[in-house]
Tab-separated table of C-alpha atoms in Angstrom:
chain	number	residue	atom	x	y	z
Q	1	MET	CA	-1.168	67.840	-39.776
Q	2	ASP	CA	-4.906	67.408	-39.407
Q	3	LEU	CA	-5.008	65.943	-42.865
Q	4	LEU	CA	-2.363	63.331	-41.952
Q	5	CYS	CA	-4.180	62.353	-38.774
Q	6	LYS	CA	-7.389	62.022	-40.700
Q	7	THR	CA	-5.714	59.918	-43.342
Q	8	TYR	CA	-4.146	57.465	-40.861
Q	9	SER	CA	-7.245	57.216	-38.719
Q	10	ASN	CA	-9.344	56.347	-41.733
Q	11	SER	CA	-6.895	53.653	-42.821
Q	12	SER	CA	-6.983	51.933	-39.431
Q	13	GLU	CA	-10.752	51.967	-39.389
Q	14	ASP	CA	-10.776	50.438	-42.848
Q	15	GLU	CA	-8.510	47.657	-41.652
Q	16	ASP	CA	-10.818	46.905	-38.716
Q	17	GLU	CA	-13.770	46.820	-41.080
Q	18	GLN	CA	-11.906	44.409	-43.328
Q	19	GLN	CA	-11.117	42.125	-40.412
Q	20	ILE	CA	-14.653	41.896	-39.112
Q	21	GLN	CA	-16.163	41.776	-42.597
Q	22	PRO	CA	-16.400	37.959	-42.801
Q	23	SER	CA	-18.650	37.851	-39.730
Q	24	LYS	CA	-21.285	39.906	-41.535
Q	25	ILE	CA	-21.887	37.233	-44.150
Q	26	ILE	CA	-24.520	35.205	-42.302
Q	27	PRO	CA	-27.303	33.217	-43.977
Q	28	PRO	CA	-30.869	34.220	-43.170
Q	29	PRO	CA	-32.211	32.603	-39.956
Q	30	SER	CA	-34.969	30.827	-41.833
Q	31	LYS	CA	-32.516	28.966	-44.066
Q	32	ARG	CA	-30.042	27.956	-41.311
Q	33	PRO	CA	-30.102	24.148	-40.697
Q	34	LYS	CA	-31.300	23.004	-37.296
Q	35	PRO	CA	-28.571	21.474	-35.076
Q	36	TYR	CA	-28.785	17.813	-34.080
Q	37	TYR	CA	-27.704	18.678	-30.549
Q	38	THR	CA	-27.965	21.552	-28.134
Q	39	PRO	CA	-24.790	23.656	-28.483
Q	40	ILE	CA	-22.634	23.832	-25.397
Q	41	HIS	CA	-21.321	27.252	-24.442
Q	42	LYS	CA	-17.556	27.151	-24.226
Q	43	PRO	CA	-15.601	29.037	-21.558
Q	44	VAL	CA	-14.403	32.514	-22.343
Q	45	PHE	CA	-10.726	31.589	-22.283
Q	46	GLN	CA	-9.808	28.714	-24.578
Q	47	ALA	CA	-6.548	27.431	-25.878
Q	48	PRO	CA	-4.939	29.922	-28.247
Q	49	ASN	CA	-5.586	29.583	-31.957
Q	50	PRO	CA	-2.748	27.833	-33.829
Q	51	GLN	CA	-2.686	30.780	-36.226
Q	52	ILE	CA	-1.702	33.233	-33.570
Q	53	GLY	CA	-2.763	36.779	-34.361
Q	54	ALA	CA	-5.301	35.689	-36.985
Q	55	PRO	CA	-8.990	36.373	-36.654
Q	56	ASN	CA	-11.024	33.661	-34.954
Q	57	SER	CA	-12.211	31.335	-37.721
Q	58	SER	CA	-15.529	30.530	-36.058
Q	59	THR	CA	-16.658	34.048	-35.250
Q	60	GLY	CA	-14.410	36.243	-37.379
Q	61	ARG	CA	-13.615	38.319	-34.244
Q	62	TYR	CA	-10.199	39.944	-33.979
Q	63	ILE	CA	-8.157	38.772	-30.956
Q	64	SER	CA	-6.265	41.570	-29.264
Q	65	LYS	CA	-2.801	41.174	-27.735
Q	66	ARG	CA	-4.167	41.514	-24.217
Q	67	GLU	CA	-6.725	38.768	-24.791
Q	68	LYS	CA	-4.049	36.538	-26.329
Q	69	ALA	CA	-1.933	36.952	-23.167
Q	70	LEU	CA	-4.897	36.113	-20.935
Q	71	MET	CA	-5.720	33.046	-23.020
Q	72	ALA	CA	-2.109	31.838	-22.918
Q	73	SER	CA	-1.898	32.250	-19.126
Q	74	ALA	CA	-5.203	30.439	-18.657
Q	75	SER	CA	-4.031	27.515	-20.783
Q	76	THR	CA	-0.734	27.166	-18.902
Q	77	THR	CA	-2.223	27.409	-15.398
Q	78	HIS	CA	-5.170	25.126	-16.059
Q	79	ALA	CA	-5.032	21.946	-13.896
Q	80	ASP	CA	-6.691	18.681	-14.771
Q	81	PRO	CA	-9.313	18.086	-12.038
Q	82	LEU	CA	-9.531	14.357	-12.729
Q	83	PRO	CA	-7.019	12.190	-10.835
Q	84	THR	CA	-4.978	9.807	-12.937
Q	85	LEU	CA	-3.286	6.496	-12.226
Q	86	PRO	CA	0.459	6.451	-11.654
Q	87	PRO	CA	2.296	5.681	-14.887
Q	88	SER	CA	2.757	1.981	-15.497
Q	89	PRO	CA	3.702	0.372	-18.816
Q	90	GLU	CA	2.081	-2.920	-17.812
Q	91	MET	CA	-1.178	-1.943	-16.162
Q	92	GLY	CA	-3.324	-5.039	-15.823
Q	93	SER	CA	-6.683	-5.950	-14.361
Q	94	ILE	CA	-7.543	-6.673	-10.735
Q	95	SER	CA	-10.445	-8.851	-11.836
Q	96	SER	CA	-10.375	-12.619	-11.364
Q	97	ALA	CA	-11.691	-13.125	-14.906
Q	98	TYR	CA	-8.249	-14.074	-16.235
Q	99	VAL	CA	-7.179	-16.252	-13.295
Q	100	ARG	CA	-6.118	-19.809	-14.072
Q	101	PRO	CA	-9.184	-22.125	-14.005
Q	102	ASP	CA	-7.738	-24.532	-11.404
Q	103	ILE	CA	-6.876	-21.696	-9.028
Q	104	LEU	CA	-10.237	-20.038	-9.589
Q	105	LEU	CA	-11.977	-23.288	-8.681
Q	106	SER	CA	-9.957	-23.580	-5.465
Q	107	LEU	CA	-10.723	-19.979	-4.544
Q	108	LYS	CA	-14.447	-20.454	-5.085
Q	109	LYS	CA	-14.682	-23.734	-3.203
Q	110	ARG	CA	-12.352	-22.577	-0.415
Q	111	THR	CA	-11.442	-26.232	0.117
Q	112	LYS	CA	-9.603	-27.069	3.331
Q	113	THR	CA	-9.367	-30.837	3.290
Q	114	CYS	CA	-6.962	-32.766	5.497
Q	115	ALA	CA	-4.962	-33.872	2.475
Q	116	GLU	CA	-4.381	-30.278	1.425
Q	117	LYS	CA	-3.513	-29.243	4.966
Q	118	ASN	CA	-0.734	-31.798	5.118
Q	119	LYS	CA	0.855	-30.457	1.940
Q	120	LEU	CA	3.538	-27.806	2.118
Q	121	PRO	CA	4.764	-25.545	-0.685
Q	122	PHE	CA	7.748	-27.162	-2.324
Q	123	ARG	CA	8.733	-25.294	-5.494
Q	124	LEU	CA	8.976	-21.750	-6.796
Q	125	SER	CA	6.203	-21.487	-9.374
Q	126	ILE	CA	5.651	-17.769	-10.070
Q	127	GLY	CA	8.143	-14.917	-10.168
Q	128	LEU	CA	6.755	-11.374	-9.980
Q	129	ASN	CA	9.266	-8.867	-11.322
Q	130	GLY	CA	8.923	-5.128	-10.801
Q	131	HIS	CA	10.714	-3.874	-7.696
Q	132	VAL	CA	14.283	-2.678	-8.205
Q	133	LYS	CA	15.245	-2.506	-4.509
Q	134	ALA	CA	14.608	-4.570	-1.391
Q	135	VAL	CA	11.012	-5.625	-0.718
Q	136	ASN	CA	9.971	-5.170	2.902
Q	137	ALA	CA	6.506	-6.751	3.045
Q	138	VAL	CA	3.989	-8.871	1.162
Q	139	GLN	CA	0.348	-9.536	2.049
Q	140	TRP	CA	-2.533	-11.381	0.410
Q	141	SER	CA	-5.990	-9.879	0.190
Q	142	THR	CA	-8.394	-11.968	2.268
Q	143	SER	CA	-11.483	-10.860	0.337
Q	144	HIS	CA	-9.912	-10.972	-3.162
Q	145	ALA	CA	-7.516	-13.844	-2.648
Q	146	HIS	CA	-6.010	-13.720	-6.131
Q	147	LEU	CA	-4.386	-10.341	-5.333
Q	148	LEU	CA	-1.065	-9.828	-3.564
Q	149	ALA	CA	0.409	-6.512	-2.368
Q	150	SER	CA	4.115	-5.778	-1.951
Q	151	ALA	CA	5.994	-2.762	-0.580
Q	152	GLY	CA	9.570	-1.895	-1.459
Q	153	MET	CA	12.477	0.391	-0.773
Q	154	ASP	CA	12.060	1.785	-4.312
Q	155	ASN	CA	9.074	3.897	-3.065
Q	156	PHE	CA	6.529	1.703	-4.888
Q	157	VAL	CA	3.589	-0.441	-3.833
Q	158	TYR	CA	2.638	-3.158	-6.318
Q	159	ILE	CA	-0.658	-5.038	-6.616
Q	160	TRP	CA	-0.147	-8.402	-8.310
Q	161	ASN	CA	-2.870	-10.435	-10.016
Q	162	VAL	CA	-0.821	-13.522	-9.288
Q	163	TRP	CA	-2.462	-16.195	-11.455
Q	164	SER	CA	-3.646	-13.932	-14.255
Q	165	GLU	CA	-2.997	-15.227	-17.757
Q	166	GLN	CA	-2.661	-11.617	-18.913
Q	167	HIS	CA	-0.597	-8.970	-17.086
Q	168	LYS	CA	0.267	-10.013	-13.525
Q	169	LYS	CA	1.253	-6.458	-12.619
Q	170	ALA	CA	-2.226	-5.080	-11.920
Q	171	ARG	CA	-1.442	-1.771	-10.169
Q	172	VAL	CA	1.657	0.301	-9.457
Q	173	PHE	CA	1.259	2.998	-6.801
Q	174	SER	CA	3.883	5.716	-6.417
Q	175	PHE	CA	2.169	7.965	-3.875
Q	176	HIS	CA	5.070	7.683	-1.403
Q	177	ASN	CA	8.150	9.810	-2.079
Q	178	ALA	CA	10.438	7.651	0.072
Q	179	ALA	CA	10.922	3.954	0.844
Q	180	VAL	CA	7.747	2.031	1.741
Q	181	LYS	CA	8.135	-0.038	4.901
Q	182	ASP	CA	4.822	-1.880	5.292
Q	183	VAL	CA	1.555	-2.536	3.456
Q	184	ARG	CA	-1.796	-3.899	4.672
Q	185	TRP	CA	-5.095	-4.737	2.969
Q	186	SER	CA	-8.288	-3.411	4.492
Q	187	PRO	CA	-10.578	-6.233	5.712
Q	188	GLN	CA	-13.074	-5.452	2.932
Q	189	GLY	CA	-10.317	-5.611	0.326
Q	190	GLN	CA	-11.168	-2.347	-1.421
Q	191	PHE	CA	-8.277	-0.353	0.043
Q	192	ILE	CA	-4.628	-0.825	0.940
Q	193	LEU	CA	-2.804	1.040	3.690
Q	194	SER	CA	0.927	1.636	3.314
Q	195	CYS	CA	3.514	3.498	5.357
Q	196	GLY	CA	7.073	4.599	4.866
Q	197	TYR	CA	9.990	6.893	5.432
Q	198	ASP	CA	8.144	9.924	4.049
Q	199	CYS	CA	6.482	10.217	7.493
Q	200	SER	CA	3.055	9.188	6.279
Q	201	SER	CA	0.516	6.365	6.092
Q	202	ARG	CA	-1.538	6.432	2.895
Q	203	LEU	CA	-4.923	4.851	2.185
Q	204	VAL	CA	-5.449	4.002	-1.492
Q	205	ASP	CA	-8.536	2.833	-3.383
Q	206	VAL	CA	-7.156	-0.135	-5.322
Q	207	GLU	CA	-9.819	-0.251	-8.043
Q	208	LYS	CA	-9.740	3.478	-8.817
Q	209	GLY	CA	-6.025	3.870	-8.229
Q	210	MET	CA	-6.635	6.966	-6.103
Q	211	GLU	CA	-5.179	8.016	-2.786
Q	212	THR	CA	-8.131	8.772	-0.512
Q	213	GLN	CA	-6.395	9.767	2.737
Q	214	ASN	CA	-2.945	10.730	3.942
Q	215	PHE	CA	-2.066	10.406	7.644
Q	216	THR	CA	1.095	12.424	8.324
Q	217	GLU	CA	3.367	12.230	11.369
Q	218	ASP	CA	6.599	13.817	12.543
Q	219	GLN	CA	8.434	10.491	12.270
Q	220	ALA	CA	9.109	7.854	9.661
Q	221	VAL	CA	6.279	5.299	9.898
Q	222	THR	CA	7.711	1.789	10.058
Q	223	ALA	CA	4.799	-0.484	11.054
Q	224	ILE	CA	1.002	-0.459	10.635
Q	225	LYS	CA	-1.820	-2.861	11.517
Q	226	PHE	CA	-5.617	-2.740	11.116
Q	227	HIS	CA	-7.708	-3.437	14.207
Q	228	PRO	CA	-9.037	-7.023	13.950
Q	229	HIS	CA	-12.678	-6.053	14.619
Q	230	ASN	CA	-12.919	-2.425	13.518
Q	231	SER	CA	-11.599	-1.663	10.048
Q	232	ASN	CA	-11.881	2.078	10.729
Q	233	LEU	CA	-9.007	1.875	13.225
Q	234	PHE	CA	-5.349	1.183	12.561
Q	235	LEU	CA	-2.212	1.266	14.664
Q	236	SER	CA	1.029	2.898	13.549
Q	237	GLY	CA	4.540	2.958	14.974
Q	238	GLY	CA	7.517	4.990	13.886
Q	239	SER	CA	11.181	5.816	14.061
Q	240	LYS	CA	10.832	8.012	17.181
Q	241	GLY	CA	9.168	5.240	19.170
Q	242	LEU	CA	5.709	6.826	19.025
Q	243	LEU	CA	2.644	4.572	18.792
Q	244	LYS	CA	-0.680	5.968	17.561
Q	245	LEU	CA	-4.174	4.576	17.040
Q	246	TRP	CA	-5.852	6.334	14.095
Q	247	ASP	CA	-9.539	6.664	13.232
Q	248	ILE	CA	-9.915	6.702	9.443
Q	249	ARG	CA	-13.374	8.321	9.586
Q	250	ALA	CA	-12.129	11.345	11.521
Q	251	GLY	CA	-8.648	11.281	10.025
Q	252	LYS	CA	-7.003	11.853	13.395
Q	253	VAL	CA	-5.310	10.103	16.314
Q	254	VAL	CA	-7.694	8.773	18.969
Q	255	HIS	CA	-5.083	7.183	21.266
Q	256	GLU	CA	-1.368	7.769	21.676
Q	257	TYR	CA	0.983	5.450	23.558
Q	258	VAL	CA	3.981	7.300	24.944
Q	259	ARG	CA	7.079	5.715	26.413
Q	260	ARG	CA	10.782	6.201	25.938
Q	261	LEU	CA	11.313	3.660	23.156
Q	262	GLY	CA	13.579	3.206	20.183
Q	263	PRO	CA	12.297	2.874	16.598
Q	264	ILE	CA	9.228	0.639	16.356
Q	265	LEU	CA	9.934	-2.569	14.431
Q	266	ASP	CA	6.494	-4.208	14.486
Q	267	VAL	CA	3.051	-4.123	16.103
Q	268	GLU	CA	0.459	-6.882	16.601
Q	269	PHE	CA	-3.030	-6.995	18.155
Q	270	ILE	CA	-3.834	-9.798	20.614
Q	271	ASN	CA	-6.828	-10.905	22.711
Q	272	ASP	CA	-9.514	-9.737	20.263
Q	273	GLY	CA	-7.927	-6.358	19.808
Q	274	LYS	CA	-8.076	-5.373	23.476
Q	275	GLN	CA	-4.274	-5.345	23.745
Q	276	PHE	CA	-1.398	-5.025	21.338
Q	277	ILE	CA	2.312	-5.801	21.352
Q	278	SER	CA	4.977	-3.368	20.246
Q	279	SER	CA	8.493	-4.396	19.281
Q	280	SER	CA	11.150	-1.699	19.353
Q	281	ASP	CA	14.830	-1.319	18.670
Q	282	VAL	CA	16.358	-0.629	22.081
Q	283	SER	CA	19.975	0.470	22.052
Q	284	GLN	CA	20.201	2.276	25.405
Q	285	THR	CA	21.855	0.632	28.407
Q	286	ASN	CA	19.691	-1.465	30.761
Q	287	LEU	CA	16.553	-0.988	28.672
Q	288	SER	CA	16.446	-4.367	26.930
Q	289	GLU	CA	13.245	-5.212	28.806
Q	290	ASN	CA	11.445	-2.601	26.679
Q	291	SER	CA	12.049	-4.428	23.394
Q	292	LEU	CA	8.614	-6.106	23.698
Q	293	ILE	CA	5.765	-4.315	25.478
Q	294	VAL	CA	2.123	-5.370	25.850
Q	295	TRP	CA	-0.255	-2.380	25.864
Q	296	ASP	CA	-3.871	-1.890	26.879
Q	297	VAL	CA	-5.540	-0.309	23.843
Q	298	SER	CA	-8.186	1.782	25.596
Q	299	ARG	CA	-6.239	2.828	28.701
Q	300	GLU	CA	-3.023	3.704	26.828
Q	301	VAL	CA	-0.842	2.049	29.482
Q	302	PRO	CA	1.660	-0.818	29.262
Q	303	LEU	CA	0.525	-4.034	30.922
Q	304	SER	CA	4.017	-5.483	30.950
Q	305	ASN	CA	7.423	-4.223	29.869
Q	306	GLN	CA	9.468	-7.248	30.897
Q	307	VAL	CA	8.191	-9.736	28.358
Q	308	TYR	CA	11.520	-10.382	26.660
Q	309	VAL	CA	14.627	-9.541	28.668
Q	310	GLU	CA	17.288	-10.943	26.349
Q	311	ALA	CA	19.574	-8.475	24.625
Q	312	TYR	CA	18.073	-8.970	21.157
Q	313	THR	CA	15.593	-6.966	19.142
Q	314	CYS	CA	12.607	-8.591	17.433
Q	315	PRO	CA	11.826	-7.471	13.858
Q	316	CYS	CA	8.529	-9.381	13.759
Q	317	VAL	CA	5.702	-10.309	16.157
Q	318	ARG	CA	2.850	-12.655	15.169
Q	319	CYS	CA	-0.163	-13.886	17.145
Q	320	HIS	CA	-1.269	-17.527	16.826
Q	321	PRO	CA	-4.638	-17.707	15.011
Q	322	PHE	CA	-6.284	-19.985	17.603
Q	323	GLU	CA	-4.101	-20.619	20.632
Q	324	PRO	CA	-3.433	-18.047	23.424
Q	325	SER	CA	0.164	-17.407	22.401
Q	326	PHE	CA	2.309	-15.263	20.155
Q	327	VAL	CA	5.797	-15.539	18.690
Q	328	ALA	CA	8.584	-13.012	18.168
Q	329	GLN	CA	11.340	-13.268	15.577
Q	330	SER	CA	14.606	-12.596	17.420
Q	331	ASN	CA	17.904	-11.304	16.105
Q	332	GLY	CA	19.367	-14.106	18.177
Q	333	ASN	CA	18.526	-16.318	15.150
Q	334	TYR	CA	15.477	-18.027	16.638
Q	335	ILE	CA	11.748	-17.461	17.153
Q	336	ALA	CA	10.640	-17.132	20.772
Q	337	ILE	CA	7.211	-18.202	22.087
Q	338	PHE	CA	5.149	-16.259	24.638
Q	339	SER	CA	1.805	-16.617	26.393
Q	340	ASN	CA	-1.044	-14.229	25.530
Q	341	LYS	CA	-2.136	-14.069	29.163
Q	342	ARG	CA	-0.572	-12.095	31.954
Q	343	PRO	CA	2.251	-12.130	32.885
Q	344	PHE	CA	3.007	-12.992	29.207
Q	345	ARG	CA	5.685	-15.511	30.045
Q	346	LEU	CA	8.406	-16.653	27.693
Q	347	ASP	CA	8.451	-20.384	26.956
Q	348	LYS	CA	11.965	-21.298	28.060
Q	349	TYR	CA	11.731	-24.892	26.877
Q	350	LYS	CA	10.681	-24.469	23.265
Q	351	ARG	CA	11.782	-22.247	20.392
Q	352	TYR	CA	12.097	-22.387	16.609
Q	353	GLU	CA	15.741	-22.327	15.551
Q	354	SER	CA	17.592	-23.310	12.413
Q	355	HIS	CA	17.208	-20.214	10.256
Q	356	GLY	CA	19.233	-16.999	10.412
Q	357	VAL	CA	18.270	-13.368	10.961
Q	358	PHE	CA	21.597	-11.532	11.455
Q	359	GLY	CA	20.081	-8.050	11.567
Q	360	PHE	CA	17.835	-8.331	8.496
Q	361	PRO	CA	14.089	-7.521	8.838
Q	362	VAL	CA	13.121	-11.190	8.564
Q	363	LYS	CA	9.461	-11.993	9.277
Q	364	CYS	CA	7.407	-15.110	9.954
Q	365	CYS	CA	3.757	-16.231	9.761
Q	366	PHE	CA	1.352	-19.043	10.685
Q	367	ASN	CA	-0.589	-21.088	8.152
Q	368	LEU	CA	-4.402	-21.403	8.013
Q	369	ASP	CA	-4.883	-23.922	10.822
Q	370	GLY	CA	-1.956	-22.718	12.934
Q	371	GLU	CA	-0.076	-26.006	12.660
Q	372	ILE	CA	2.862	-24.675	10.625
Q	373	LEU	CA	5.072	-21.657	11.246
Q	374	ALA	CA	7.035	-20.360	8.236
Q	375	SER	CA	9.983	-17.991	8.470
Q	376	GLY	CA	12.243	-16.212	6.049
Q	377	SER	CA	15.970	-16.404	6.569
Q	378	SER	CA	19.164	-14.519	5.870
Q	379	ASP	CA	20.364	-17.409	3.673
Q	380	GLY	CA	17.460	-16.919	1.225
Q	381	GLU	CA	15.540	-20.041	2.272
Q	382	ILE	CA	12.063	-20.481	3.768
Q	383	TYR	CA	11.930	-22.622	6.894
Q	384	PHE	CA	8.763	-24.520	7.875
Q	385	TYR	CA	8.383	-25.570	11.525
Q	386	SER	CA	5.842	-27.739	13.303
Q	387	VAL	CA	4.118	-25.463	15.813
Q	388	ARG	CA	3.509	-28.214	18.361
Q	389	SER	CA	6.950	-29.837	18.335
Q	390	SER	CA	8.985	-26.804	17.150
Q	391	ASN	CA	10.892	-29.183	14.848
Q	392	LEU	CA	12.000	-28.143	11.376
Q	393	VAL	CA	9.711	-29.889	8.887
Q	394	LYS	CA	11.016	-28.561	5.604
Q	395	LYS	CA	12.998	-25.781	3.996
Q	396	VAL	CA	12.783	-24.411	0.454
Q	397	LYS	CA	15.452	-22.427	-1.331
Q	398	ALA	CA	13.889	-19.225	-2.661
Q	399	TYR	CA	16.611	-16.612	-3.198
Q	400	ASN	CA	20.326	-15.988	-3.161
Q	401	GLN	CA	19.776	-12.944	-0.943
Q	402	PRO	CA	17.885	-12.830	2.406
Q	403	CYS	CA	14.199	-13.748	2.323
Q	404	THR	CA	12.572	-10.891	4.247
Q	405	ASP	CA	8.867	-11.749	4.452
Q	406	VAL	CA	6.552	-14.719	3.978
Q	407	ALA	CA	2.735	-14.867	3.805
Q	408	PHE	CA	0.590	-17.998	3.630
Q	409	HIS	CA	-2.359	-17.791	1.271
Q	410	PRO	CA	-5.646	-17.101	3.127
Q	411	VAL	CA	-7.577	-19.791	1.218
Q	412	ILE	CA	-5.252	-22.311	-0.455
Q	413	PRO	CA	-3.166	-24.064	2.237
Q	414	ASN	CA	-0.162	-25.100	0.131
Q	415	VAL	CA	0.604	-21.658	-1.341
Q	416	ILE	CA	2.930	-19.072	0.197
Q	417	ALA	CA	4.199	-15.711	-1.045
Q	418	CYS	CA	7.671	-14.392	-0.224
Q	419	CYS	CA	10.003	-11.524	-1.035
Q	420	SER	CA	13.703	-10.806	-0.883
Q	421	TRP	CA	16.298	-8.207	-0.008
Q	422	GLY	CA	17.199	-8.217	-3.713
Q	423	GLY	CA	13.789	-6.923	-4.843
Q	424	GLU	CA	12.176	-10.209	-5.872
Q	425	VAL	CA	8.567	-11.268	-5.160
Q	426	SER	CA	7.582	-14.916	-5.626
Q	427	VAL	CA	4.826	-17.444	-5.034
Q	428	ILE	CA	5.684	-21.004	-4.023
Q	429	GLU	CA	3.154	-23.814	-4.562
């Protein structure tokens, strides 16, 4: 028995010697060539050798079963620390280098002549295809005016390089895991803020394609708006009727506006950001006066809750860029006009009516000089009204399905972006 044990033990030692034998053949140190670079020490656990169970080719060291298991577990649990862009087959550039020369010249000059002001968009010139469900919002970047953002019910936020001669689809962000309700550019143009039914507002670095902050709530977030004079503050409203003012630097709520409201449809700052208007969906009996409320930002109290007493909800509220007034898109198929000053009276003698809303989230906007008010419509057309006379000036057929949002270009007066309930995004010139 001792002889057998001795025999087998000797054979195993011989095998080990044979396996580590190649590592002993090393040239003398004096004859070894000098490296052209300083060798980098690799981590202990690397990806397993393709020839599993074979000696390591670089060192000749035998790899035990336990070490193989550790190496395999390390390779499977290793996470890539570098963030990556969401997958997009048509990732383009956000640079203005490939923008059409005539548009680039207009953007650089920022021309606002009287002749250009009197022109209105009249034909659909650019179609931007990407969304597969309804698009809720579009907004131009004011600092990088060749870029347009859109938010859709397909959970995506798109950044369009509208006049690029290469790929117009510059960025595709899929950070939301539910429908995206609204999107806003930061005043500096480096970030976009979006919100949606996943109960969050997300701040994204457009150039890097990275999400930098996530502001979560216990409600679906349906409307957001940056403060007009402090880009570190933004207002959010949600499905439970809660209104919150967030500080991006601290990542927390600094003011909360509590009242028994229905889902928030829109928010808008007025009077240099000292007050804001909230529009909510009120379905309870005898509470129609709460559909539009003017709030004091710092004191967290409503200044008036009887602004609009008609039994209609307002999916959109917009402040006039120069005059002390604001407008509200009504589901009564017209746009109502209100004063910015207390008691925020409704203009009973003038309104904008020819388009249709019929329950769709149809929005409106003013042009650069505040002389024209444009509105989407349930019939797929864009209606242009004279602000002073409230008369219909022009209408342009854009879609077969409802046109949900419109946005005048911040630099070129006769350009407007729009989107549809069918998932289309377009630019009309």
